[in-house]
Coordinates of C-alpha atoms and ligand atoms in Angstrom, one line a residue:
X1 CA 0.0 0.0 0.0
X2 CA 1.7 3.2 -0.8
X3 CA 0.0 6.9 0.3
X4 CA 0.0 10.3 -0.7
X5 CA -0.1 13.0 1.7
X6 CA -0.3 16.5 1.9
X7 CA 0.0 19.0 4.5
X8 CA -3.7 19.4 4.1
X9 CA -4.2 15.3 3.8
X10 CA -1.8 14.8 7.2
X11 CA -4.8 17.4 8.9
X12 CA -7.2 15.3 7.7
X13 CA -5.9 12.0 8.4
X14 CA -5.5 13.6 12.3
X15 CA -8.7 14.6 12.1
X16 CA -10.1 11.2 11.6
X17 CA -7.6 9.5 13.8
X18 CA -9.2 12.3 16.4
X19 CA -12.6 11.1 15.5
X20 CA -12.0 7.7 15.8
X21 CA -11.6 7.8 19.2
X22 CA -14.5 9.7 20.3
X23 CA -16.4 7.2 17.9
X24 CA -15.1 4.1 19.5
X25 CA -19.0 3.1 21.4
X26 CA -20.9 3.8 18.7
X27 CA -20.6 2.3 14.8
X28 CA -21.2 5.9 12.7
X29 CA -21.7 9.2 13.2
X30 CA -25.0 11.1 13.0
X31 CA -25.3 15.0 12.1
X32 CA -28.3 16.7 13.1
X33 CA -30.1 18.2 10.0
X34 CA -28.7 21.8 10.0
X35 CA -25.1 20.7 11.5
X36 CA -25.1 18.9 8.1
X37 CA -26.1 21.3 5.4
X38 CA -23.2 23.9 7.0
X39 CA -20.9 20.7 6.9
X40 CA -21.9 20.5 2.9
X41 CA -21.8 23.9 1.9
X42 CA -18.8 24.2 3.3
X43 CA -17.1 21.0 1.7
X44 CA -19.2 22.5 -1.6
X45 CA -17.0 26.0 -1.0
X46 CA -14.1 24.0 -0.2
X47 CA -13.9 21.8 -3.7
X48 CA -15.2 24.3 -5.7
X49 CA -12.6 26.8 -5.2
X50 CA -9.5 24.2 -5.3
X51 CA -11.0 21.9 -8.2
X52 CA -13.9 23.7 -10.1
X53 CA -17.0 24.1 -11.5
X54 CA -16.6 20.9 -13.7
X55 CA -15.8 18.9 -10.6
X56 CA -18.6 20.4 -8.0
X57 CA -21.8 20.2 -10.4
X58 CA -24.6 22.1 -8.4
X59 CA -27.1 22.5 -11.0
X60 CA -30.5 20.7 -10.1
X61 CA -30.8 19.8 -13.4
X62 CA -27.6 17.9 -14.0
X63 CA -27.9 16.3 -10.7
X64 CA -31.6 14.5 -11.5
X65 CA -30.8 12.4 -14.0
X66 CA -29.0 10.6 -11.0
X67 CA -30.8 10.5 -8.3
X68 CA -32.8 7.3 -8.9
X69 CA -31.9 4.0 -9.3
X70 CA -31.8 2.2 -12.7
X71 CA -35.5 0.7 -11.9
X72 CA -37.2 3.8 -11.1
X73 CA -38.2 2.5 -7.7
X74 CA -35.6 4.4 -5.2
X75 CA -35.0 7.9 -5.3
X76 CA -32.5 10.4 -3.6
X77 CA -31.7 13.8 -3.0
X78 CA -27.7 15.3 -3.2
X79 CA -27.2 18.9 -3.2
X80 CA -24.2 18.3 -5.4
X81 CA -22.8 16.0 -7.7
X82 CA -18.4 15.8 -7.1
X83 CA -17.1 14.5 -10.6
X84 CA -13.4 13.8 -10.6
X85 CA -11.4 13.2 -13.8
X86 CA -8.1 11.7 -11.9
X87 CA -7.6 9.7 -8.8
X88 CA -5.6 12.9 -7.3
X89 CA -9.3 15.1 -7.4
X90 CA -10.7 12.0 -5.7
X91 CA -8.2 12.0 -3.1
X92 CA -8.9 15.6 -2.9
X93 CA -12.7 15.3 -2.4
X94 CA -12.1 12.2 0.1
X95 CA -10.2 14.3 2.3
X96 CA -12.4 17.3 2.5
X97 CA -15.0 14.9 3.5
X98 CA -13.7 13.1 5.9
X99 CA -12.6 17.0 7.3
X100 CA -16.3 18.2 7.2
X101 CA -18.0 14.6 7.6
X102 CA -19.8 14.6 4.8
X103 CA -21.1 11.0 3.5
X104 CA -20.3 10.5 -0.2
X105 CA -22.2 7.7 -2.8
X106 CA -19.7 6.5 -5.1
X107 CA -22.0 6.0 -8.7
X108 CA -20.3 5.0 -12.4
X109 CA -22.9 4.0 -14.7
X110 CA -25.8 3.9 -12.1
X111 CA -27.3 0.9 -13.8
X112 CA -26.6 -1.8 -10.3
X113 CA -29.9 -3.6 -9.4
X114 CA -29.7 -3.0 -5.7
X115 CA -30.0 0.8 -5.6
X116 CA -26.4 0.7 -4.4
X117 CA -25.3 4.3 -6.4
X118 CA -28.8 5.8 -5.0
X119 CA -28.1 8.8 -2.2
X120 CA -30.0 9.0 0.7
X121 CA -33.2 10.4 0.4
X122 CA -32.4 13.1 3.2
X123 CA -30.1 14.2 1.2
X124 CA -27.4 13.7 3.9
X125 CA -24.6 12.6 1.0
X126 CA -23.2 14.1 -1.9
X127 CA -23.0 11.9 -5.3
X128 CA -19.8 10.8 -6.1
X129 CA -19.6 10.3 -10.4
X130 CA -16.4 8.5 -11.2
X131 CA -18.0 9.2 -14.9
X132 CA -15.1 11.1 -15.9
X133 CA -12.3 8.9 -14.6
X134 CA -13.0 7.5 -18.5
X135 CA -9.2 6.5 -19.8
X136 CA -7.5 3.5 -20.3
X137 CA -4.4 3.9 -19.1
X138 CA -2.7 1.0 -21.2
X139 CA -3.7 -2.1 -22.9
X140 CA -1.4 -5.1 -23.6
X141 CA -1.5 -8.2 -24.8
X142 CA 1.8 -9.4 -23.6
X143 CA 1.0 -9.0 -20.2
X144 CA -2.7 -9.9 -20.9
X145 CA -3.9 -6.7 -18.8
X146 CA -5.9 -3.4 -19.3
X147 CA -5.6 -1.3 -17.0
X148 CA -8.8 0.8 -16.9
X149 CA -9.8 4.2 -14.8
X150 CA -13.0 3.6 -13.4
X151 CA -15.6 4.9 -15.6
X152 CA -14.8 3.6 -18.4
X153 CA -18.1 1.7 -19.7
X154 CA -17.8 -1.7 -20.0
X155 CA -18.1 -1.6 -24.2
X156 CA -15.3 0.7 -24.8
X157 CA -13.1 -2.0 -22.7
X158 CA -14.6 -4.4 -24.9
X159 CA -13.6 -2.4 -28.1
X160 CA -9.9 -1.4 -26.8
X161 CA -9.0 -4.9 -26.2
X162 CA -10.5 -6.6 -29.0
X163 CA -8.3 -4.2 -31.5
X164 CA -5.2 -6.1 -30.1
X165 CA -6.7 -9.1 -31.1
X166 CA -7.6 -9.6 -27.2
X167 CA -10.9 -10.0 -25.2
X168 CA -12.4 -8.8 -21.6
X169 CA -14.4 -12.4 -21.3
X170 CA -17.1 -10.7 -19.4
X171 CA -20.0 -9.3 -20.7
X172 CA -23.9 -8.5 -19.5
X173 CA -26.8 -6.3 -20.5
X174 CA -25.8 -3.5 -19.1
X175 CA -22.3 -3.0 -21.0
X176 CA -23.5 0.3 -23.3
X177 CA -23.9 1.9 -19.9
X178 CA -22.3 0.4 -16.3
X179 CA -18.4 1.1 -15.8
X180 CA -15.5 -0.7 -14.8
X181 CA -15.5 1.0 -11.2
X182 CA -19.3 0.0 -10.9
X183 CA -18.4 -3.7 -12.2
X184 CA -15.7 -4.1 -9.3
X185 CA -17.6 -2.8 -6.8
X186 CA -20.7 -4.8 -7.1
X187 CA -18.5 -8.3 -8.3
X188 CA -20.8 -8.5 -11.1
X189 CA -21.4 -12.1 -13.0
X190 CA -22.7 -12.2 -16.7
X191 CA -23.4 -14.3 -19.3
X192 CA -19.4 -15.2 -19.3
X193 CA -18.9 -16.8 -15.5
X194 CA -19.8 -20.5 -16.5
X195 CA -16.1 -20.2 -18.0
X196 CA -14.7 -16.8 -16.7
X197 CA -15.4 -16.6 -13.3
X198 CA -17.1 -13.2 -11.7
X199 CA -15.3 -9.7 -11.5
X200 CA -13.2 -11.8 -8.8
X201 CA -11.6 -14.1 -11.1
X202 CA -10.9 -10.8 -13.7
X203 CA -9.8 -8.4 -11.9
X204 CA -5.6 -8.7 -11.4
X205 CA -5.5 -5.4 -9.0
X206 CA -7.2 -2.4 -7.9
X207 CA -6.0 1.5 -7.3
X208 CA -8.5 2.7 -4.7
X209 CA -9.0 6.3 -2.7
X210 CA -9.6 4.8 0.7
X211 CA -11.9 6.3 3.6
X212 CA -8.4 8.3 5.3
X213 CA -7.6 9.7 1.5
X214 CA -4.7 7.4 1.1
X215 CA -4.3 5.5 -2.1
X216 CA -4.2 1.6 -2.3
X217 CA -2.2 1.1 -5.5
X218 CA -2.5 -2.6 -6.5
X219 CA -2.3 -2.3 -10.3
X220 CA 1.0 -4.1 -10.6
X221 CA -1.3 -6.9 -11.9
X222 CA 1.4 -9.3 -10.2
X223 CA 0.2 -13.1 -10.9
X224 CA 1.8 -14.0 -7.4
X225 CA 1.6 -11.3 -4.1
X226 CA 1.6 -13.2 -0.5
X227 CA 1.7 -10.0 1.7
X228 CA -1.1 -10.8 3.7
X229 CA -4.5 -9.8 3.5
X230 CA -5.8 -8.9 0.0
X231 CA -7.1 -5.3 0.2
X232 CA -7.9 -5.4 -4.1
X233 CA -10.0 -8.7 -3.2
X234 CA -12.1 -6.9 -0.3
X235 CA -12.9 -3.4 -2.3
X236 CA -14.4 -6.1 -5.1
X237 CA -17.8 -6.3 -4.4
X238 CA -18.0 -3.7 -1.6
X239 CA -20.0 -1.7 -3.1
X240 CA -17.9 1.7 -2.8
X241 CA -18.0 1.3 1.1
X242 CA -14.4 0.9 2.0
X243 CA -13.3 3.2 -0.3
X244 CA -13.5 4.6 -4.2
X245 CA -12.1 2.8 -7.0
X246 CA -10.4 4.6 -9.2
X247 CA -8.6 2.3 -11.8
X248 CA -8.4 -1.4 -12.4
X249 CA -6.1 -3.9 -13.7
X250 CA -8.0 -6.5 -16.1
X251 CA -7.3 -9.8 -17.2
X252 CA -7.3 -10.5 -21.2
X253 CA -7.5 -13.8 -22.6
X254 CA -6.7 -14.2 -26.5
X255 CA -10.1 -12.7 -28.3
X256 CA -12.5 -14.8 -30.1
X257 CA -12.2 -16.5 -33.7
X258 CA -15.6 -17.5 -33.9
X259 CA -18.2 -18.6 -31.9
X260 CA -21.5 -20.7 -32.1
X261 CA -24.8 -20.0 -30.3
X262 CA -27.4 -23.2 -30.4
X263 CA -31.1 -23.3 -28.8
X264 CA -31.8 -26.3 -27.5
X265 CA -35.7 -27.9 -26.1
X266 CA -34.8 -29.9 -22.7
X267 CA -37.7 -31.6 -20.6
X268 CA -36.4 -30.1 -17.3
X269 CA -33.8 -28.5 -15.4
X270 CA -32.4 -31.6 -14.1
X271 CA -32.0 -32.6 -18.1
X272 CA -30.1 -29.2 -18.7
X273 CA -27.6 -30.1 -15.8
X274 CA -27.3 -33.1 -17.1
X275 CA -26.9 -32.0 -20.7
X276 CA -23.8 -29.0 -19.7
X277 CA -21.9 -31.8 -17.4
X278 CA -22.1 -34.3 -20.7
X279 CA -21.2 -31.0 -23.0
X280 CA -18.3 -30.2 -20.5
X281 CA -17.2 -33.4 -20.3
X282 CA -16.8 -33.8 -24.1
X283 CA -15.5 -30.2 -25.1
X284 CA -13.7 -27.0 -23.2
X285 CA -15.7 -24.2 -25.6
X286 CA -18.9 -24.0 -23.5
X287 CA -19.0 -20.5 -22.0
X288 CA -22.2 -19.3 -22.2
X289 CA -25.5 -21.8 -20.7
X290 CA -28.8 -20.1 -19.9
X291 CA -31.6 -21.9 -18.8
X292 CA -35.2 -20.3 -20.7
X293 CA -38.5 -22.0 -19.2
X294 CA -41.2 -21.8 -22.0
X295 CA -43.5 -19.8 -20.2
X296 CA -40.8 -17.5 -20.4
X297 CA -40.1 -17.8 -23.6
X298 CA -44.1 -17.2 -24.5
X299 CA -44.2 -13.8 -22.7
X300 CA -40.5 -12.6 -25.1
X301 CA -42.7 -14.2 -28.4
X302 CA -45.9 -12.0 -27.2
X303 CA -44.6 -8.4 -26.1
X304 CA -40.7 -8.2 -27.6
X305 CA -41.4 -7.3 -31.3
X306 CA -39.9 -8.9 -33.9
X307 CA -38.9 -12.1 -31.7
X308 CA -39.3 -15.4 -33.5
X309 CA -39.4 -18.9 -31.8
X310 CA -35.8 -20.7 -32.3
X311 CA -37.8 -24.6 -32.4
X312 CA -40.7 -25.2 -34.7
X313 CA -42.7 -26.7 -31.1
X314 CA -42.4 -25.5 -28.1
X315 CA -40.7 -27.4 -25.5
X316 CA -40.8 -27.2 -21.3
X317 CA -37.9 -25.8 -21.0
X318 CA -35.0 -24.4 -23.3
X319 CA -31.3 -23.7 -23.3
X320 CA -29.0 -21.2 -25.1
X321 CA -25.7 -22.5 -25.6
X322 CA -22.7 -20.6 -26.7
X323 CA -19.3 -22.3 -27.5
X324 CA -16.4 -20.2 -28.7
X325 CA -12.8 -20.9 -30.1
X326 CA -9.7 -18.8 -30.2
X327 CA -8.4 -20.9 -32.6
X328 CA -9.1 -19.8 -36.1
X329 CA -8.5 -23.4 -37.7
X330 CA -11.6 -25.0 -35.8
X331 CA -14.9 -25.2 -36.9
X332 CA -16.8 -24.7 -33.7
X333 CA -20.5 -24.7 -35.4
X334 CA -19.8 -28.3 -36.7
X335 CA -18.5 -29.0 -33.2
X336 CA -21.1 -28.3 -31.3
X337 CA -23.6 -29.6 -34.4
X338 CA -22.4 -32.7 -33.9
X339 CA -22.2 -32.7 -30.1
X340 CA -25.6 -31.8 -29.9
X341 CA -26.6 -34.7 -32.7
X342 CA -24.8 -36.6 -30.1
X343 CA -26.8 -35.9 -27.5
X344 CA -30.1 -36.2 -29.2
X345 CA -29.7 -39.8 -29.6
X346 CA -28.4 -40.0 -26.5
X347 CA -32.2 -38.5 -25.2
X348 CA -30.4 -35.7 -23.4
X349 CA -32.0 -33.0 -26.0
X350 CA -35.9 -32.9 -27.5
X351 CA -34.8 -31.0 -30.1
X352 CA -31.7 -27.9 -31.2
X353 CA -30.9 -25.7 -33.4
X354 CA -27.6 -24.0 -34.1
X355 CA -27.8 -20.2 -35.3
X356 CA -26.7 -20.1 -39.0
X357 CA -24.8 -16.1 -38.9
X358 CA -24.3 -13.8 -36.0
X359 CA -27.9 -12.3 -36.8
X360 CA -29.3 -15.5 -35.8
X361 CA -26.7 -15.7 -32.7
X362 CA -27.6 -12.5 -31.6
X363 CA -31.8 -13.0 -32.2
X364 CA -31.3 -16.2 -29.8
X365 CA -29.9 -13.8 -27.2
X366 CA -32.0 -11.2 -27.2
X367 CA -35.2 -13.9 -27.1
X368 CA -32.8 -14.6 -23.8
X369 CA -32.0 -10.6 -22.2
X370 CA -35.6 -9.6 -23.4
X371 CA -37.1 -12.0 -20.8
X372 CA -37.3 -8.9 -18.0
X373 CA -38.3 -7.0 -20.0
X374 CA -41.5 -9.0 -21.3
X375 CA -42.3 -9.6 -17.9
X376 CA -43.0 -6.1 -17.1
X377 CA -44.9 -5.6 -20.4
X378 CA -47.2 -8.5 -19.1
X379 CA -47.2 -6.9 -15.7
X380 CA -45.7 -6.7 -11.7
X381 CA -43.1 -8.5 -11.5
X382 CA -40.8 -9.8 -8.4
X383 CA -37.5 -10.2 -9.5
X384 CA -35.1 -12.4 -7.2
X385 CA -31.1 -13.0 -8.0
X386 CA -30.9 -16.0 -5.9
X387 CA -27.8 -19.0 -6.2
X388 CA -28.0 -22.1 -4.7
X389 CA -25.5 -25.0 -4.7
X390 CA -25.4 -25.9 -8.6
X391 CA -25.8 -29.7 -8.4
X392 CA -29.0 -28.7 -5.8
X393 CA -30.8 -25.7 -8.6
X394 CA -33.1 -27.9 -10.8
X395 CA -34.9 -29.8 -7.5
X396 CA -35.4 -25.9 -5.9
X397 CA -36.4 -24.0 -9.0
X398 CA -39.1 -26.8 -9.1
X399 CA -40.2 -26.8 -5.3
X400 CA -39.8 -22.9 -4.7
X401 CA -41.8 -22.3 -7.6
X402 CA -44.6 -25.0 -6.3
X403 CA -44.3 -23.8 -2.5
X404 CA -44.7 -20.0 -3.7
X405 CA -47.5 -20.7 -6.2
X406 CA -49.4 -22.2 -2.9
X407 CA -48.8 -19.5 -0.6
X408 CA -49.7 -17.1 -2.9
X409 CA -52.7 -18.2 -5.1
X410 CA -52.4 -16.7 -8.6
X411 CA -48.9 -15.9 -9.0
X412 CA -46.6 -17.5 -11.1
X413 CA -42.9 -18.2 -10.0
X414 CA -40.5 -19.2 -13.1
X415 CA -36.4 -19.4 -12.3
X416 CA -34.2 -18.5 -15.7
X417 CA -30.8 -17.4 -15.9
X418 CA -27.2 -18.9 -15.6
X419 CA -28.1 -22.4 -14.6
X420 CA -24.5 -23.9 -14.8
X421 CA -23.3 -20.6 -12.0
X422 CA -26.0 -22.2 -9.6
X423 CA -27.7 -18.8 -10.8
X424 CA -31.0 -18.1 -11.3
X425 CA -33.3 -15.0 -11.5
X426 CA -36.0 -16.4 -9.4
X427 CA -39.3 -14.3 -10.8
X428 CA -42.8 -13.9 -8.9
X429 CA -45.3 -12.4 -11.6
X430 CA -48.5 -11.1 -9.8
X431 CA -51.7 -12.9 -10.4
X432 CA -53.3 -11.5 -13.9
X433 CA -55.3 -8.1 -13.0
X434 CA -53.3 -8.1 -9.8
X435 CA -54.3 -4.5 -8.2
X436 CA -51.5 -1.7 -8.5
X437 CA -51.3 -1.9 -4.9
X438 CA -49.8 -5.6 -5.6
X439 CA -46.1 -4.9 -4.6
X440 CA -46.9 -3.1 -1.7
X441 CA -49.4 -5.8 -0.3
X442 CA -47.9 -9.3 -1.1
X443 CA -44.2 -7.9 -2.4
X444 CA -42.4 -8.3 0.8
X445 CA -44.1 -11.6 2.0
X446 CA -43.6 -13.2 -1.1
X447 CA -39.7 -12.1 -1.1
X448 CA -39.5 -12.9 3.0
X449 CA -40.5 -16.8 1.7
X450 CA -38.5 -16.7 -1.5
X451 CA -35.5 -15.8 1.1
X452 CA -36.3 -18.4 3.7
X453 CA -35.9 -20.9 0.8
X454 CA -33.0 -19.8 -0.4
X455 CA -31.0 -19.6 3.4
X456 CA -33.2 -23.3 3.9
X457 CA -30.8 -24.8 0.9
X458 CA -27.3 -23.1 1.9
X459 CA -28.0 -20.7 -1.2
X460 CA -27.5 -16.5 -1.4
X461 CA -30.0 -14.0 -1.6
X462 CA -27.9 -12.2 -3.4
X463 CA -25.8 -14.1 -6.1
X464 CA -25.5 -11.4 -8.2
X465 CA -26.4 -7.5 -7.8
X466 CA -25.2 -7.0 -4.3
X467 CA -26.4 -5.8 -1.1
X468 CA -27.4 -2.0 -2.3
X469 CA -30.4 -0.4 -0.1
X470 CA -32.8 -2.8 -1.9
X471 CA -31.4 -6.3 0.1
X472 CA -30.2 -4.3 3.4
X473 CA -33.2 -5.7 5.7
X474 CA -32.9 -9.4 4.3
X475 CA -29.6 -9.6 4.6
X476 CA -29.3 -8.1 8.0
X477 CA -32.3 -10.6 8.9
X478 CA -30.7 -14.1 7.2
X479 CA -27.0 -13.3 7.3
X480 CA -25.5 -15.9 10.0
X481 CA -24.3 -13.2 13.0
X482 CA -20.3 -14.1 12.1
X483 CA -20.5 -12.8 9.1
X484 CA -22.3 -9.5 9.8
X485 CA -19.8 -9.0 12.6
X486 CA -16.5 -9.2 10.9
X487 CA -18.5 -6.9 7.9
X488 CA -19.4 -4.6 10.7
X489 CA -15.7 -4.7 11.9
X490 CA -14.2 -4.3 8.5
X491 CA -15.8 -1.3 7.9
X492 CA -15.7 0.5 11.3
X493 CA -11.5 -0.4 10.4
X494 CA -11.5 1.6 7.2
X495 CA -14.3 3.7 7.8
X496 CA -15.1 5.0 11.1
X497 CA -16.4 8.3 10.1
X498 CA -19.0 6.8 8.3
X499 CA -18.6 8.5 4.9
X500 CA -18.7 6.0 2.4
X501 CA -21.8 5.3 1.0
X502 CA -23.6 4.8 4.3
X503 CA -26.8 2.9 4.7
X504 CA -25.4 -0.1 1.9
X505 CA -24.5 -3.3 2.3
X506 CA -24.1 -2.9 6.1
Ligands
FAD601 C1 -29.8 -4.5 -18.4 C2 -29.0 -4.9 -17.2 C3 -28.4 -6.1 -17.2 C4 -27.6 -6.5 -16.1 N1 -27.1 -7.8 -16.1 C5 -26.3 -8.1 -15.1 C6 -25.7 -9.4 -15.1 O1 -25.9 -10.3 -16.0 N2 -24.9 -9.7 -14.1 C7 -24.6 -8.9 -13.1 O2 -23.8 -9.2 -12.2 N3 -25.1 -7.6 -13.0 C8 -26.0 -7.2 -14.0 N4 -26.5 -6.0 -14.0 C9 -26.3 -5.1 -12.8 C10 -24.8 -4.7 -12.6 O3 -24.6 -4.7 -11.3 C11 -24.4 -3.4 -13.2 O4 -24.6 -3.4 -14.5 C12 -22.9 -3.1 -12.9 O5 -22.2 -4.0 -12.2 C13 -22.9 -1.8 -12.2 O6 -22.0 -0.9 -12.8 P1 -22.4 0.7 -12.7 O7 -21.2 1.3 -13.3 O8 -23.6 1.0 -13.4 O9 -22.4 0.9 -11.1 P2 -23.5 1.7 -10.3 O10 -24.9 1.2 -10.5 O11 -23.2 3.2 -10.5 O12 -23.0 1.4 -8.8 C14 -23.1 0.1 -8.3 C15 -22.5 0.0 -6.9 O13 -21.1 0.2 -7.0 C16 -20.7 1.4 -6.3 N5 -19.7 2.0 -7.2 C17 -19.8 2.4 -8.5 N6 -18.6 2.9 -8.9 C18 -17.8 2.8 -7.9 C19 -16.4 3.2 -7.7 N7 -15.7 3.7 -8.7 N8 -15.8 3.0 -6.5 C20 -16.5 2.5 -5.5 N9 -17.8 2.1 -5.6 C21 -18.4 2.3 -6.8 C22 -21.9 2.2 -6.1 O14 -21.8 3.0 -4.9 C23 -23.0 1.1 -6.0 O15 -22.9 0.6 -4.7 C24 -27.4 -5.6 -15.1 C25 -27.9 -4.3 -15.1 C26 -28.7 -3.9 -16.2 C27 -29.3 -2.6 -16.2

């Protein structure tokens, strides 16, 4: 860990060392209402006069756009939105709100689905956009790294590695909009983990602004680092409370030569288990596997236009399978042709088709990333990003769909989504002409059982969009007592003023 200080930063660090022990029997600090908007004007004065106008946005207008979460659902209030464009300015900003105690909500491309880069709705933070922290700092295929600033979206990483003939093997719906920093901090999955692993697995290193305004710089991307505890594996995933992320070292792997993308009719779950172990077992290409039940698939066919069913009948279930090769001498479309023609015969598969171009490739994935959306064309939906042990997910899709459809007469549960992560989104849609008032009546009793089940089986309530605001209760109300204790102390280590996005995760 190395640290910059300045005069003004050895102050501040003094400040909080002060703090820390007045704050030693309580976890965070409260501010009374008034106490607070004097502590924000000030820090407002403060940045404003050493970094400017382009860093300390106070114009309602550009503010707004921000203040809600992707969903619509959770809104905030900030008098001011602090926008950095290099980790110095956020070191700057850090420090001058740990002097004035003013809370600060880290936000890249604000599209996390656990209101995670939402401000309080007092208005007792001040946003923090790493939006124009947008460089890549270097690219190279020798050492199979980028090393990327924090908002750079995730498309443009995409773009800057594949012209070096290298690839970021990680990819969701969100990639036009959400940012490196956002990806990091919330651990995010994909399409990609079956074979990539989770921002864990990718990331090599992390430069971070911690809480005291000193800079973790871990962006040596070293494959081997044994000195102690890993401070680039805790800020993954912590959802910008232990500090702000400011750049990232990636790991490449060589970019794709081709790929193929097949739709296949299964009878169950359990059958599409069985059919990845018996494609794993026979071929290494398999990296994407998403499971599609048909009453899924219907509700894509009726409300996404211009959709088209891949089989010519439908079938209970369905799986998208992609299989790619770096290797520009294989045919991977016969490969998987004749795996699949293998496992027809075998009575794994009811029926496939393999997509004849990329148009085809990419209709059979948006038949699978439309499937949200369709839901909330056909009405309220519950949406649950719940994992399980993998070998376990077939058995509970079927009995937490049956236990939920009991308790709650009318609604239909349906579990798609990464089936070979042990990943499913776990969906409650309300009972047809379901009052408006539907969310607010059965939403939280329907989510309480989903949540029971999920604990009941070993599994995680949250596999892949975090904690956020949106999960704080359940996870504070499931999450075994260890766990929330070492979080708690974790935080209070790094944090004990309290200013990084407070009121997430813990
Ligand atoms: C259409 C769609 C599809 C999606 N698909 C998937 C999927 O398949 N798998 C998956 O895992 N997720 C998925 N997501 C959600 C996913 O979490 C986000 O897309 C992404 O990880 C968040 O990036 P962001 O830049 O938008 O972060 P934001 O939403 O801005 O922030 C998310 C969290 O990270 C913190 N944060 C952001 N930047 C920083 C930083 N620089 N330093 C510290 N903290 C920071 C915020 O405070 C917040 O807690 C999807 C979202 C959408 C809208």
């Amino acid at each position: 860990m190395s640290a910059i200080f300045g005069r003004k930063g050895v102050e501040a660090i003094a400040a909080v060392v002060a703090v820390r022990a007045s704050n030693a029997k309580r976890h965070f600090p409260r501010y009374g209402p008034s106490a607070m908007s004097d502590a924000q004007s000030d820090l407002i004065a403060a940045a404003g006069g050493r970094l400017g106008p382009k860093v300390v946005v106070t114009d309602p207008a550009d503010i707004e756009p921000w203040l809600s979460d992707w969903r619509g659902r959770v809104h905030g209030q900030a008098r001011a939105m602090l926008a950095p464009s290099s980790t110095e300015e956020v070191v700057e900003i850090v420090r001058l709100a740990a002097e004035h105690r003013v809370p600060l909500v880290p936000q890249g491309g604000n599209t996390g689905m656990a209101a995670g880069a939402t401000p309080p709705a007092d208005g007792s933070a001040l946003l923090l956009s790493l939006r124009r922290m947008n460089r890549i700092r270097s690219v190279s295929a020798d050492n199979r790294l980028a090393i990327a600033e924090a908002g750079v979206i995730l498309a443009t990483l995409h773009d800057a590695a594949h012209e070096i003939g290298m690839r970021f093997p990680l990819t969701l719906g969100a990639r036009g909009s959400c940012t490196i920093g956002g990806l990091t901090s919330t651990n995010a999955g994909g399409t990609q983990v079956l074979r990539f692993g989770t921002m864990r697995a990718l990331v090599a290193g992390v430069e971070a602004v911690l809480p005291d305004g000193s800079i973790h710089d871990g962006l040596s991307g070293l494959k081997k680092d044994n000195r102690g505890y890993s401070l680039d594996q805790l800020l993954i995933g912590a959802e910008g409370t232990l500090g702000v992320v400011t750049a990232v070292a990636l790991r490449l792997v060589p970019a794709i030569a081709a790929r193929a993308v097949a739709w296949a009719g299964v009878g169950s779950p359990s059958d599409a288990l069985a059919l990845l172990r018996w494609l794993e077992a026979r071929t290494s290409a398999i990296e994407g596997f998403e499971l599609v039940p048909e009453d899924s698939l219907a509700l894509v066919l009726n409300h996404i236009h211009g959709t088209r069913p891949p089989l010519a009948n439908k079938q209970p279930w369905n799986v998208l399978i992609e299989a790619t090769t770096a290797d520009s001498a294989k045919d991977i479309s016969a490969e998987l042709e004749a795996l699949l023609g293998e496992a027809l015969k075998a009575g794994l598969i009811r029926d496939a088709v393999i997509a004849a171009n990329e148009g085809q490739a990419d209709a059979f994935w948006h038949l699978r990333d439309s499937i949200s959306e369709a839901e909330r064309a056909e009405g309220p939906t519950l949406a649950h990003d719940i994992s399980v042990p993998v070998a376990d997910m077939p058995d509970f899709i079927g009995a937490a769909a049956a236990q939920v459809e009991r308790a709650f007469p009318g609604v239909i549960a349906t579990g798609f989504g990464h089936l070979g992560d042990g990943n499913i989104h776990f969906h409650v849609r309300a009972a047809t002409h379901a009052s408006p008032d539907w969310y607010d009546r059965e939403g939280a009793a329907i989510t309480r059982m989903v949540d029971d089940l999920v604990t009941a089986a070993g599994g995680s309530i949250s596999a892949e969009h975090g904690i956020g605001q949106l999960k704080l209760a359940e996870f504070a109300r499931l999450a075994p007592p260890g766990r929330i204790h070492a979080l708690r102390a974790i935080k209070q280590a790094l944090d004990p003023l309290g200013i990084m996005n407070p009121g997430k995760l813990i």
